[in-house]
Coordinates of C-alpha atoms and ligand atoms in Angstrom, one line a residue:
X160 CA -8.1 16.9 -12.6
X161 CA -9.0 15.7 -9.1
X162 CA -12.2 13.7 -8.9
X163 CA -14.4 13.0 -5.9
X164 CA -13.6 9.3 -6.0
X165 CA -9.9 10.0 -5.7
X166 CA -10.6 12.2 -2.7
X167 CA -12.8 9.5 -1.2
X168 CA -9.9 6.9 -1.6
X169 CA -7.4 9.4 -0.2
X170 CA -9.6 10.1 2.9
X171 CA -10.2 6.3 3.4
X172 CA -6.4 5.7 3.3
X173 CA -6.0 8.3 6.0
X174 CA -8.8 7.1 8.2
X175 CA -7.0 4.3 10.0
X176 CA -8.6 1.5 8.0
X177 CA -7.3 -1.9 9.1
X178 CA -7.8 -5.1 7.1
X179 CA -11.3 -5.8 8.5
X180 CA -12.6 -2.3 7.8
X181 CA -11.0 -2.3 4.3
X182 CA -12.7 -5.6 3.5
X183 CA -16.1 -4.4 4.8
X184 CA -15.7 -1.3 2.7
X185 CA -14.7 -3.3 -0.4
X186 CA -17.5 -5.9 0.0
X187 CA -20.1 -3.2 0.7
X188 CA -19.1 -1.2 -2.4
X189 CA -20.1 -4.3 -4.5
X190 CA -23.6 -4.4 -3.0
X191 CA -26.8 -2.6 -4.1
X192 CA -27.3 0.7 -2.2
X193 CA -23.5 0.8 -1.3
X194 CA -23.9 4.5 -0.9
X195 CA -25.7 4.0 2.3
X196 CA -22.5 3.0 4.1
X197 CA -21.0 5.5 6.5
X198 CA -17.8 6.8 4.8
X199 CA -14.5 5.6 6.4
X200 CA -13.5 9.1 7.5
X201 CA -16.9 9.8 9.1
X202 CA -16.8 6.4 10.8
X203 CA -13.3 7.2 12.1
X204 CA -14.7 10.5 13.5
X205 CA -17.4 8.4 15.3
X206 CA -14.8 6.2 16.9
X207 CA -12.8 9.3 18.0
X208 CA -15.9 11.0 19.5
X209 CA -17.0 7.8 21.3
X210 CA -13.5 7.5 22.8
X211 CA -13.0 11.2 23.6
X212 CA -16.4 11.5 25.3
X213 CA -15.7 8.4 27.5
X214 CA -18.9 6.8 26.4
X215 CA -19.7 3.4 27.8
X216 CA -23.2 2.9 26.2
X217 CA -23.9 3.6 22.6
X218 CA -26.7 3.1 20.1
X219 CA -26.8 3.1 16.4
X220 CA -30.0 3.4 14.4
X221 CA -29.5 1.8 11.1
X222 CA -26.4 -0.4 10.6
X223 CA -26.4 -1.7 7.0
X224 CA -23.2 -3.8 6.8
X225 CA -21.9 -2.5 10.1
X226 CA -19.0 -0.3 9.1
X227 CA -20.0 2.5 11.5
X228 CA -20.9 0.0 14.2
X229 CA -17.4 -1.5 14.1
X230 CA -15.9 1.9 14.6
X231 CA -18.4 2.9 17.4
X232 CA -17.7 -0.4 19.2
X233 CA -14.0 0.1 18.9
X234 CA -14.3 3.5 20.5
X235 CA -16.0 1.9 23.6
X236 CA -14.1 0.4 26.5
X237 CA -13.9 -3.4 26.7
X238 CA -17.1 -3.5 28.9
X239 CA -19.0 -1.0 26.8
X240 CA -22.3 -1.8 25.2
X241 CA -23.6 -0.9 21.7
X242 CA -27.3 -1.4 20.9
X243 CA -28.1 -1.6 17.2
X244 CA -31.6 -0.9 15.8
X245 CA -32.1 -2.4 12.4
X246 CA -35.2 -3.4 10.3
X247 CA -33.4 -5.7 7.8
X248 CA -32.6 -9.3 8.8
X249 CA -30.2 -9.5 5.9
X250 CA -28.2 -6.4 6.8
X251 CA -28.2 -7.3 10.5
X252 CA -26.7 -10.7 9.5
X253 CA -24.0 -9.1 7.5
X254 CA -23.2 -6.5 10.3
X255 CA -23.2 -9.3 12.8
X256 CA -20.5 -11.3 10.8
X257 CA -18.5 -8.1 10.3
X258 CA -18.6 -7.2 14.0
X259 CA -17.5 -10.7 14.8
X260 CA -14.6 -10.5 12.4
X261 CA -13.6 -7.2 14.0
X262 CA -13.7 -8.9 17.5
X263 CA -16.4 -6.5 18.7
X264 CA -19.6 -8.7 18.6
X265 CA -19.5 -9.3 22.4
X266 CA -20.3 -5.6 23.0
X267 CA -23.3 -5.6 20.7
X268 CA -27.1 -6.2 21.1
X269 CA -29.3 -6.2 18.0
X270 CA -32.9 -4.9 18.3
X271 CA -34.9 -5.7 15.2
X272 CA -37.7 -3.6 13.9
X273 CA -38.4 0.1 13.4
X274 CA -36.3 2.0 16.0
X275 CA -39.1 4.3 17.0
X276 CA -40.9 1.3 18.6
X277 CA -38.0 0.7 21.0
X278 CA -36.4 4.0 21.9
X279 CA -38.8 4.6 24.9
X280 CA -37.3 1.5 26.5
X281 CA -33.8 2.8 26.6
X282 CA -31.9 3.9 29.7
X283 CA -29.5 6.7 29.6
X284 CA -27.4 6.9 26.5
X285 CA -23.8 8.2 26.3
X286 CA -23.5 8.1 22.5
X287 CA -26.2 7.8 19.7
X288 CA -25.6 7.6 16.0
X289 CA -28.8 8.1 13.9
X290 CA -28.5 6.9 10.3
X291 CA -31.9 5.5 9.1
X292 CA -35.3 6.5 7.9
X293 CA -34.9 10.3 7.5
X294 CA -38.6 10.9 8.0
X295 CA -38.4 9.5 11.5
X296 CA -35.5 11.8 12.6
X297 CA -37.8 14.2 14.5
X298 CA -39.2 11.2 16.5
X299 CA -35.6 9.9 17.1
X300 CA -34.5 13.4 18.2
X301 CA -37.5 13.8 20.6
X302 CA -37.0 10.4 22.1
X303 CA -33.2 10.6 22.4
X304 CA -32.5 14.1 23.8
X305 CA -34.1 13.3 27.2
X306 CA -32.2 10.1 27.3
X307 CA -28.7 11.6 26.8
X308 CA -26.2 11.5 29.7
X309 CA -25.1 15.0 30.9
X310 CA -22.0 14.7 28.6
X311 CA -23.7 12.5 26.1
X312 CA -23.5 13.0 22.3
X313 CA -26.2 12.5 19.7
X314 CA -25.1 12.5 16.1
X315 CA -27.5 12.7 13.2
X316 CA -26.3 11.9 9.7
X317 CA -27.6 13.3 6.3
X318 CA -28.8 16.6 7.7
X319 CA -27.9 18.4 4.4
X320 CA -29.8 15.9 2.2
X321 CA -27.4 16.6 -0.7
X322 CA -27.8 20.3 -0.2
X323 CA -31.5 20.2 -0.8
X324 CA -32.3 21.6 2.7
X325 CA -31.4 25.0 1.2
X326 CA -34.6 24.9 -0.9
X327 CA -36.7 21.8 0.0
X328 CA -38.9 20.6 -2.8
X329 CA -40.3 17.5 -1.2
X330 CA -41.8 16.5 2.2
X331 CA -38.9 14.4 3.3
X332 CA -36.4 17.2 2.8
X333 CA -38.8 19.7 4.5
X334 CA -38.8 17.4 7.5
X335 CA -35.0 17.5 7.7
X336 CA -34.9 21.3 7.1
X337 CA -37.5 21.9 9.9
X338 CA -35.5 19.7 12.2
X339 CA -32.3 21.6 11.5
X340 CA -34.1 24.8 12.5
X341 CA -35.6 23.2 15.6
X342 CA -32.3 21.8 16.8
X343 CA -30.5 25.1 16.3
X344 CA -33.2 26.8 18.5
X345 CA -33.4 24.1 21.1
X346 CA -32.3 25.6 24.4
X347 CA -31.9 22.2 26.0
X348 CA -28.8 21.5 23.9
X349 CA -25.7 22.8 22.3
X350 CA -25.4 21.7 18.7
X351 CA -23.4 22.0 15.5
X352 CA -24.3 21.0 11.9
X353 CA -21.0 20.0 10.5
X354 CA -20.5 20.2 6.8
X355 CA -18.9 16.7 6.8
X356 CA -20.1 14.5 4.0
X357 CA -23.9 14.9 3.8
X358 CA -24.1 16.9 7.0
X359 CA -23.5 15.5 10.5
X360 CA -25.2 17.2 13.4
X361 CA -23.7 16.8 16.8
X362 CA -25.9 17.5 19.8
X363 CA -25.0 17.5 23.5
X364 CA -27.1 18.6 26.5
X365 CA -26.5 22.2 27.5
X366 CA -24.7 22.5 30.9
X367 CA -27.1 23.8 33.5
Ligands
SAM300 C1 -27.8 4.6 5.7 S1 -27.9 2.9 6.2 C2 -26.9 2.8 7.7 C3 -25.4 2.9 7.4 C4 -24.6 2.5 8.6 N1 -24.9 3.4 9.7 C5 -23.1 2.4 8.3 O1 -22.4 2.8 9.2 O2 -22.8 2.0 7.2 C6 -29.6 2.8 6.8 C7 -29.9 1.5 7.5 O3 -31.1 1.7 8.3 C8 -32.0 0.6 8.2 N2 -33.3 1.1 8.5 C9 -34.2 1.7 7.7 N3 -35.3 2.1 8.4 C10 -35.1 1.8 9.7 C11 -35.9 1.9 10.9 N4 -37.1 2.5 10.9 N5 -35.3 1.4 12.0 C12 -34.1 0.9 12.1 N6 -33.3 0.7 10.9 C13 -33.8 1.1 9.8 C14 -31.8 0.1 6.8 O4 -32.1 -1.3 6.7 C15 -30.3 0.3 6.6 O5 -29.5 -0.8 7.0

């Protein structure tokens, strides 16, 4: 009998985890709300997409213990910049220590407070990973699409909401389902809702 946890471990073992990421993963698993962490395979996908897209500037909305941030930072070139938006001082402190241990802290700027208050200040963004406050996703999407570089990528996590988008029974899930429909119909972008983990939507500006 194969169980989901065995598959998770198998995927993690094949996601290029080094000592630092394995430790972050282990320590995060012992914390409350451990399930918020980006899974190792999805984080490895982020690193790959950052590198393949040639991104030099990246943002992450919601960092928790920094697992995804370490992978995004590692995908950037040595002079790349990652801006992290986070509301929790405690989580930002943990992420900062983990990024430091990974040798990536020099690339990172933390912006504290609700991300919606800061997105208008951004310049062009090459890569954006949205992973916080599901109800604000429409606001994140509206703020970030016009900021994307011509070959930029916007990734939004949890777009399946555990499958509940099929038949939304609460306002928060209705927000996600409506955004899925809006993105699919948005003629400014090409997009794909990938059935990876809890649904990962990839958005890029449509070529003129
Ligand atoms: C799902 S976790 C992020 C996981 C992380 N991306 C990773 O790679 O493990 C969500 C994070 O978003 C933060 N958060 C919640 N609301 C926020 C907001 N309005 N603006 C910025 N961060 C927020 C939470 O404190 C938490 O650290």
